[in-house]
Coordinates of C-alpha atoms and ligand atoms in Angstrom, one line a residue:
M79 CA 222.5 206.3 209.1
L80 CA 219.7 208.1 211.0
V81 CA 216.7 210.1 209.8
K82 CA 218.6 212.6 207.7
H83 CA 222.2 213.7 207.9
G84 CA 221.5 217.1 209.5
V85 CA 219.8 215.6 212.5
I86 CA 222.0 212.6 213.3
S87 CA 223.7 214.1 216.4
A88 CA 220.5 215.7 217.7
L89 CA 218.5 212.5 217.4
T90 CA 221.3 210.4 219.0
R91 CA 221.4 212.9 221.9
S92 CA 217.6 212.8 222.3
T93 CA 217.3 209.0 222.2
S94 CA 220.4 207.9 224.1
H95 CA 219.0 208.3 227.6
S96 CA 216.3 205.8 228.6
P97 CA 213.6 207.0 226.3
S98 CA 211.1 204.6 227.6
S99 CA 211.2 205.9 231.2
S100 CA 208.0 207.7 231.9
S101 CA 209.7 210.9 233.4
S102 CA 211.8 211.5 230.3
T103 CA 208.7 210.7 228.1
V104 CA 206.6 213.3 230.0
L105 CA 209.4 215.9 229.8
R106 CA 209.8 215.3 226.0
R107 CA 206.0 215.7 225.6
Q108 CA 205.9 218.8 227.6
Q109 CA 208.8 220.4 225.6
F110 CA 207.0 219.4 222.4
L111 CA 203.7 220.8 223.6
V112 CA 205.3 224.2 224.4
R113 CA 207.1 224.2 221.0
T114 CA 203.9 223.4 219.2
L115 CA 202.0 226.1 221.0
C116 CA 204.7 228.7 220.4
A117 CA 204.9 227.7 216.7
S118 CA 201.2 227.9 216.2
K119 CA 200.8 231.2 218.0
T120 CA 203.9 233.2 217.3
H121 CA 205.9 231.8 214.4
L122 CA 206.1 234.6 211.9
P123 CA 206.9 232.6 208.7
K124 CA 204.0 230.3 209.5
L125 CA 201.6 233.3 209.8
I126 CA 202.9 234.6 206.5
R127 CA 202.4 231.3 204.9
A128 CA 198.9 231.3 206.3
M129 CA 198.1 234.3 204.2
S130 CA 199.2 232.6 201.0
S131 CA 197.0 230.1 199.1
T132 CA 196.9 226.4 199.5
S133 CA 199.9 224.6 198.2
E134 CA 200.4 221.0 197.2
A135 CA 202.5 219.3 199.8
D136 CA 205.8 217.6 198.7
A137 CA 204.6 214.4 200.4
E138 CA 207.6 212.3 199.2
S139 CA 210.1 214.8 200.6
V140 CA 208.2 214.8 203.9
L141 CA 208.2 211.0 204.0
R142 CA 212.0 211.1 203.5
T143 CA 212.5 213.6 206.2
V144 CA 210.4 212.0 208.9
T145 CA 211.1 208.3 208.4
P146 CA 213.8 207.2 210.7
S147 CA 216.6 204.9 209.5
L148 CA 217.0 201.4 210.9
D149 CA 219.7 202.1 213.4
P150 CA 220.9 199.0 215.3
K151 CA 221.5 201.2 218.4
R152 CA 217.8 201.8 218.7
H153 CA 215.7 199.6 220.9
K154 CA 212.2 198.2 220.6
G155 CA 209.7 201.0 221.1
Q156 CA 211.8 203.8 219.8
A157 CA 210.2 203.6 216.4
G158 CA 206.8 204.1 217.9
K159 CA 204.2 202.7 220.2
I160 CA 200.7 203.2 218.9
A161 CA 197.3 202.3 220.5
V162 CA 194.0 202.1 218.7
I163 CA 190.9 202.7 220.8
G164 CA 188.2 200.9 218.8
G165 CA 186.6 197.6 217.9
C166 CA 183.1 196.4 219.0
R167 CA 180.6 193.7 218.1
E168 CA 179.9 195.2 214.7
Y169 CA 183.3 196.3 213.6
T170 CA 186.5 194.4 214.0
G171 CA 188.1 195.2 210.6
A172 CA 188.6 198.9 211.2
P173 CA 190.7 198.8 214.3
Y174 CA 192.7 195.9 212.8
F175 CA 193.4 197.9 209.6
A176 CA 194.6 200.9 211.6
A177 CA 196.7 198.9 214.0
I178 CA 198.4 196.6 211.5
S179 CA 199.1 199.5 209.1
A180 CA 201.0 201.2 211.9
L181 CA 203.2 198.1 212.2
K182 CA 203.6 197.7 208.5
I183 CA 204.7 201.3 208.1
G184 CA 207.4 200.8 210.8
A185 CA 206.0 201.3 214.4
D186 CA 207.5 198.8 216.9
L187 CA 204.4 198.1 218.9
S188 CA 200.7 198.3 218.1
H189 CA 197.9 197.9 220.7
V190 CA 194.2 197.7 220.4
F191 CA 191.8 198.5 223.2
C192 CA 188.4 197.1 222.2
T193 CA 185.3 195.4 223.6
K194 CA 185.4 191.9 225.0
D195 CA 183.4 190.5 222.1
A196 CA 185.8 192.1 219.5
A197 CA 189.1 191.0 221.1
P198 CA 189.2 187.3 220.2
V199 CA 188.3 188.2 216.6
I200 CA 190.9 190.9 216.3
K201 CA 193.6 188.7 217.9
S202 CA 192.7 185.9 215.4
Y203 CA 193.5 188.3 212.5
S204 CA 197.1 188.8 213.7
P205 CA 199.4 187.6 216.4
E206 CA 201.4 190.9 215.9
L207 CA 198.8 193.0 217.7
I208 CA 198.5 193.4 221.5
V209 CA 194.8 193.3 222.1
H210 CA 193.2 194.5 225.4
P211 CA 189.5 193.4 225.8
V212 CA 188.6 196.2 228.2
L213 CA 185.8 198.3 226.7
E214 CA 182.2 197.7 227.8
E215 CA 179.0 198.3 225.9
S216 CA 175.6 199.1 227.5
Y217 CA 174.1 195.7 226.9
T218 CA 176.7 194.0 229.1
I219 CA 175.9 196.2 232.1
S220 CA 172.1 196.8 231.5
Q221 CA 171.2 195.0 234.8
F222 CA 173.7 197.1 236.9
S223 CA 172.9 199.9 239.3
E224 CA 174.3 203.4 238.7
D225 CA 177.0 202.7 241.3
E226 CA 178.0 199.5 239.7
K227 CA 178.1 201.2 236.3
R228 CA 180.4 203.8 237.7
K229 CA 182.7 201.1 239.0
V230 CA 182.8 199.4 235.6
Q231 CA 183.7 202.8 234.0
D232 CA 186.5 203.4 236.6
K233 CA 187.9 199.9 235.8
V234 CA 187.9 200.6 232.1
I235 CA 189.7 204.0 232.5
G236 CA 192.2 202.4 234.9
E237 CA 193.0 199.6 232.4
V238 CA 193.9 202.2 229.8
D239 CA 195.5 204.6 232.2
K240 CA 198.2 202.2 233.3
W241 CA 199.5 202.1 229.7
M242 CA 198.9 205.7 228.6
E243 CA 202.4 207.2 229.4
R244 CA 204.0 204.5 227.2
F245 CA 202.1 205.5 224.0
D246 CA 203.5 207.9 221.4
C247 CA 200.1 208.4 219.8
L248 CA 196.5 207.0 220.1
V249 CA 194.1 206.5 217.2
I250 CA 190.6 206.9 218.7
G251 CA 187.5 205.7 216.8
P252 CA 188.0 203.1 214.1
G253 CA 185.2 200.6 214.5
L254 CA 184.3 202.0 217.9
G255 CA 180.5 202.0 217.4
R256 CA 178.2 204.5 219.0
D257 CA 177.1 202.9 222.3
P258 CA 176.6 205.8 224.8
F259 CA 178.3 204.0 227.8
L260 CA 181.3 203.1 225.6
L261 CA 181.6 206.6 224.2
E262 CA 181.4 208.1 227.8
C263 CA 184.4 205.9 228.7
V264 CA 186.2 207.0 225.6
S265 CA 185.7 210.7 226.3
K266 CA 187.4 210.1 229.7
I267 CA 190.2 208.3 227.9
M268 CA 190.7 211.5 225.7
L269 CA 190.9 213.5 229.0
L270 CA 193.6 211.1 230.2
A271 CA 195.6 211.4 227.0
K272 CA 195.4 215.2 227.2
K273 CA 196.6 215.1 230.8
S274 CA 199.6 213.1 229.7
N275 CA 200.2 215.2 226.5
V276 CA 199.8 212.1 224.4
P277 CA 198.9 213.1 220.8
F278 CA 195.7 211.4 219.3
V279 CA 194.2 210.9 215.9
V280 CA 190.3 211.0 216.0
D281 CA 188.6 209.0 213.2
G282 CA 185.3 207.2 212.5
D283 CA 183.0 207.0 215.5
G284 CA 185.5 209.0 217.5
L285 CA 184.5 211.9 215.3
F286 CA 180.8 211.3 216.1
L287 CA 181.8 211.7 219.8
V288 CA 183.9 214.7 219.2
T289 CA 181.4 216.5 216.9
N290 CA 178.8 216.3 219.8
S291 CA 181.4 217.3 222.5
I292 CA 183.8 219.6 220.7
D293 CA 185.4 220.6 224.0
L294 CA 187.1 217.2 224.1
V295 CA 189.6 218.3 221.5
K296 CA 189.2 222.1 221.4
S297 CA 192.6 223.9 221.7
Y298 CA 194.5 220.6 222.1
P299 CA 197.4 221.1 219.7
L300 CA 198.2 217.4 219.6
A301 CA 194.8 216.4 218.3
V302 CA 194.3 215.4 214.6
L303 CA 190.9 214.9 213.1
T304 CA 190.6 212.8 209.9
P305 CA 187.0 213.2 208.7
N306 CA 185.6 211.6 205.5
V307 CA 182.9 213.4 203.5
N308 CA 180.1 212.6 206.0
E309 CA 182.1 213.2 209.1
Y310 CA 183.4 216.5 207.7
K311 CA 179.8 217.6 206.8
R312 CA 178.7 217.0 210.4
L313 CA 181.7 218.9 211.8
V314 CA 181.1 221.9 209.6
Q315 CA 177.3 222.0 210.4
K316 CA 178.0 221.7 214.2
V317 CA 181.0 224.0 214.5
L318 CA 180.6 226.6 211.7
N319 CA 176.8 226.4 211.7
C320 CA 176.6 226.2 207.9
E321 CA 176.9 223.8 205.0
V322 CA 180.1 222.6 203.3
D323 CA 181.1 225.1 200.6
E324 CA 183.2 223.4 197.9
E325 CA 184.0 226.7 196.2
K326 CA 185.7 227.8 199.4
A327 CA 187.0 224.4 200.5
E328 CA 190.4 225.6 201.8
D329 CA 189.2 228.7 203.6
Q330 CA 186.4 226.7 205.2
L331 CA 188.7 224.0 206.4
R332 CA 191.1 226.7 207.8
S333 CA 188.2 228.4 209.6
L334 CA 187.0 225.0 211.0
A335 CA 190.4 224.1 212.4
K336 CA 190.8 227.6 213.8
Q337 CA 187.4 227.5 215.4
I338 CA 188.4 224.3 217.2
G339 CA 191.4 226.0 218.7
G340 CA 194.1 225.1 216.2
V341 CA 193.6 221.3 216.0
T342 CA 194.9 219.7 212.8
I343 CA 192.2 218.5 210.4
L344 CA 192.9 216.1 207.4
R345 CA 189.8 216.3 205.2
K346 CA 189.8 213.1 203.1
G347 CA 188.6 213.1 199.5
K348 CA 189.7 213.2 195.9
S349 CA 192.5 215.5 197.2
D350 CA 193.3 215.3 200.9
L351 CA 193.3 218.8 202.5
I352 CA 195.2 219.4 205.7
S353 CA 195.0 222.5 208.0
D354 CA 195.8 223.6 211.5
G355 CA 193.8 226.8 211.2
E356 CA 196.8 228.7 209.7
I357 CA 198.3 226.8 206.8
V358 CA 196.4 224.6 204.3
K359 CA 198.2 221.9 202.4
S360 CA 196.8 219.5 199.8
V361 CA 197.9 216.0 198.8
S362 CA 196.7 215.0 195.4
I363 CA 199.5 212.7 194.1
Y364 CA 198.8 209.0 193.3
G365 CA 195.5 207.6 194.5
S366 CA 193.1 204.9 193.2
P367 CA 189.6 204.8 191.8
R368 CA 188.6 202.0 194.2
R369 CA 186.6 203.2 197.2
C370 CA 186.5 200.0 199.3
G371 CA 185.9 200.5 203.0
G372 CA 188.9 200.6 205.3
Q373 CA 191.2 203.0 203.5
G374 CA 190.5 205.7 206.0
D375 CA 191.5 203.3 208.8
I376 CA 194.9 202.7 207.1
L377 CA 195.3 206.5 207.0
S378 CA 194.6 207.0 210.7
G379 CA 197.2 204.4 211.7
G380 CA 199.7 206.0 209.3
V381 CA 199.1 209.5 210.7
A382 CA 199.8 208.2 214.2
V383 CA 203.1 206.7 213.2
F384 CA 204.4 209.6 211.1
L385 CA 203.3 212.1 213.7
S386 CA 205.3 210.1 216.3
W387 CA 208.3 210.1 214.1
A388 CA 208.0 213.8 213.2
Q389 CA 207.8 214.5 216.9
Q390 CA 211.2 213.0 217.4
L391 CA 212.7 215.3 214.8
K392 CA 211.6 218.3 216.7
S393 CA 214.8 218.3 218.8
D394 CA 216.7 219.3 215.7
P395 CA 217.0 223.0 214.9
E396 CA 217.0 222.1 211.1
S397 CA 213.7 220.3 211.4
P398 CA 210.8 221.4 209.2
S399 CA 208.8 224.4 210.4
E400 CA 205.5 222.6 210.1
S401 CA 204.1 220.9 213.2
P402 CA 204.5 217.2 213.7
A403 CA 200.7 216.9 213.3
I404 CA 200.8 218.5 209.8
L405 CA 203.9 216.5 208.8
G406 CA 202.3 213.3 210.0
C407 CA 199.2 214.0 207.9
M408 CA 201.1 214.9 204.7
A409 CA 203.3 211.8 205.0
A410 CA 200.5 209.4 205.8
S411 CA 198.3 210.8 203.0
G412 CA 201.1 210.5 200.4
L413 CA 202.0 207.0 201.5
L414 CA 198.4 205.7 201.6
R415 CA 197.7 207.1 198.1
K416 CA 200.8 205.6 196.7
A417 CA 200.0 202.2 198.2
A418 CA 196.4 202.4 196.9
S419 CA 197.7 203.2 193.5
L420 CA 200.2 200.3 193.5
A421 CA 197.5 197.9 194.8
F422 CA 195.1 199.0 192.1
T423 CA 197.8 198.4 189.4
K424 CA 198.0 194.8 190.6
H425 CA 194.4 194.0 191.5
K426 CA 192.2 196.5 189.5
R427 CA 188.5 196.1 190.4
S428 CA 189.2 193.4 193.1
T429 CA 191.5 195.7 195.1
L430 CA 190.7 195.4 198.8
T431 CA 192.0 197.3 201.9
S432 CA 194.2 194.3 202.8
D433 CA 195.9 194.5 199.3
I434 CA 196.7 198.2 200.0
I435 CA 198.2 197.3 203.4
E436 CA 200.4 194.8 201.6
C437 CA 201.7 197.6 199.4
L438 CA 202.6 200.0 202.3
G439 CA 206.1 198.5 202.7
K440 CA 207.1 198.7 199.0
S441 CA 205.6 202.2 198.6
L442 CA 207.7 203.5 201.5
E443 CA 210.7 201.6 200.3
D444 CA 210.5 203.2 196.8
I445 CA 210.5 206.6 198.4
C446 CA 212.8 206.0 201.3
P447 CA 214.9 202.8 201.1
A448 CA 215.7 201.0 204.3
S449 CA 219.4 200.7 203.4
Ligands
NPW592 N1 185.7 196.6 207.9 C1 185.3 197.4 208.9 O1 185.2 197.0 210.1 C2 185.1 198.9 208.6 C3 184.5 199.6 209.6 N2 184.4 201.0 209.5 C4 183.8 201.7 210.6 O2 182.4 201.9 210.4 C5 182.0 202.9 211.3 C6 181.1 203.9 210.5 O3 182.0 204.5 209.5 P1 181.5 204.8 208.1 O4 182.6 205.3 207.3 O5 180.7 203.7 207.5 O6 180.4 206.0 208.4 P2 180.0 207.2 207.6 O7 181.1 208.0 207.1 O8 178.9 207.9 208.4 O9 179.3 206.5 206.3 C7 178.1 205.9 206.4 C8 177.4 205.8 205.1 O10 177.4 207.1 204.4 C9 177.3 207.0 203.0 N3 178.4 207.6 202.3 C10 179.8 207.3 202.4 N4 180.5 208.1 201.6 C11 179.6 208.9 201.0 C12 179.8 210.0 200.0 N5 181.0 210.3 199.5 N6 178.7 210.7 199.7 C13 177.4 210.3 200.2 N7 177.2 209.3 201.1 C14 178.3 208.6 201.5 C15 177.4 205.5 202.8 O11 176.1 205.0 202.8 P3 175.0 205.0 201.6 O12 174.4 206.4 201.7 O13 175.7 204.8 200.3 O14 174.0 204.0 201.9 C16 178.1 205.0 204.0 O15 178.0 203.6 204.1 C17 183.2 203.5 211.9 O16 183.5 203.0 213.1 C18 184.3 203.1 210.9 O17 185.6 203.1 211.5 C19 184.9 201.7 208.3 O18 186.1 202.2 208.8 C20 185.0 200.8 207.1 C21 185.7 199.5 207.4
ATP593 N1 187.5 210.4 195.4 C1 188.7 210.0 195.8 N2 189.7 209.9 194.9 C2 190.9 209.5 195.2 N3 191.2 209.2 196.5 C3 190.3 209.3 197.4 C4 189.0 209.7 197.1 N4 188.2 209.7 198.3 C5 189.1 209.3 199.2 N5 190.3 209.0 198.7 C6 191.5 208.5 199.4 O1 191.1 207.5 200.3 C7 191.5 207.8 201.7 C8 190.4 207.4 202.6 O2 189.3 208.2 202.4 P1 187.8 207.8 202.6 O3 186.9 208.9 202.3 O4 187.6 206.5 201.9 O5 187.8 207.5 204.2 P2 186.8 206.8 205.1 O6 185.4 206.9 204.6 O7 187.0 207.2 206.5 O8 187.3 205.2 205.0 P3 186.9 204.0 205.9 O9 186.1 203.1 205.0 O10 188.2 203.4 206.3 O11 186.1 204.5 207.1 C9 191.8 209.3 201.7 O12 192.8 209.7 202.5 C10 192.1 209.6 200.2 O13 193.5 209.6 200.1
MG594 MG1 186.4 206.1 208.2

C-alpha cells in the first residue's frame, strides 16, 4: 500500500526511474518549483481561501495524507535524505535533536554539517547520523591572511556542495551559533541550496542570519522559517518595522510572509500559526505544558521530512491544494504536539526533549499505522 489509494499509480510512476540520479532529481525539483510558484501566484481557490479567516488545520488528516507507506519496492533514500547545518562548540544538542527526529519520523538518511569541535560529540550521541566536521569558526582561522580565509571558505562550501543535489531538504540553524565567519559560509550554503532548488527550513541561529540578510530567503518559495517568540519578534521588527501585535496575530503573520516574497512561516507558540502570505492555518491540538529546550529542534527536523514527503505527492492530480511547505508545517506541528503530550503523560515534570523524541514513533503510528 502506498501513501493513499488515490495516488498509488502516480507515485509508483514518479519513483520507478532512478530517483537518486541527480538529473532526475533536478528535473523533479524544477517541476515542483514551477508548480509551487504557479500555485502561490495564480491558484484561484487559494486566493479565495486567503480572504477567509484562519482555520484550524486538520493535522491528523494531513499526516495520513503525506506519510508514505512502507513499500518493499522503495529503496534507501526514497523516504527522505535530510541534512542539518548546525552544531558548534556551545551547542551540540540542537542539531542532534533535529537530525535524529528526522530519522525517528521516517527519513532514510540524516546528515549533520557542523564544526570540527562539535562533530565527535554529535557522533557519540548516535551512530545513526552521518556527521561532517566541515564548518569553521573565526577562532580557528584568526591567524590566517584574507586570502587564506577565502580558501578555507571555498573548501567549506565545496564540502557541502558535493552533497547538495542528494538532499531532499536542509534544516539550517539549530545550534549553529553566531560566529560571523561561520554565518558567512552558511549564507553561501543557502545560495547553493537555492541554485539546486533544494528546500530548506531555517531555525534558531539561521533565523538570526536571515533576519539580518532577508534577501537570502526573499521570494524563495521552498524556504520555511520556524521562529519562536524571540525570533518572530526580531523578524517583525526588521521586516515590518513595527512590534508584534497579538490582536492581529494572523494578519500580521500573513503580511510578514507576503513581505518576504511568499516564504512559509511557522510561528511557534501556544498555538502554532502557519502562513505563506496567502492562507493562515493554526495547529492547536495536543501539546504539553513543559517548555524544555529542544522542542523547536524536533519540529524543524519534522518539517523537513514531511515537506519532502509532501513534495513527492505533488505528482498526483488529487494531491492537496496546499503547498508542500504548508503541508510539512501542519504535519510536523501536529505530530510534535502529540508526541509532547504523550511524553508529558508519562514523565510529567521531568519530561525532556529526548522523551518527546521517543514518543514520535508511537504518535505517528496511532494516526497512521505502518501496516
Ligand atoms: N540543547 C541544545 O543544544 C539546544 C540549543 N539550542 C540552540 O540555542 C541557540 C539559541 O536559541 P534560543 O532558543 O536559546 O534563543 P532565543 O530564542 O533568542 O532565546 C534566548 C533566550 O530568550 C528568552 N526567552 C525564551 N522564550 C521566551 C519567551 N517566551 N518570552 C520571553 N523571553 C524568552 C530566554 O532567556 P531569559 O530571558 O529567560 O533569560 C531564552 O533563553 C540556537 O542555536 C538554538 O538552536 C536550542 O535549540 C535549545 C536546545
Ligand atoms: N505555550 C505553549 N503551549 C503549548 N505548546 C507550545 C507553547 N510554546 C511552544 N509550544 C510548542 O513547542 C514547540 C516548540 O516551540 P518553542 O517556542 O519551544 O521553540 P524554540 O524556542 O525554538 O525551541 P528550542 O528550545 O528547540 O530552540 C512549538 O511548535 C509548539 O508546538
Ligand atoms: Mg529554537
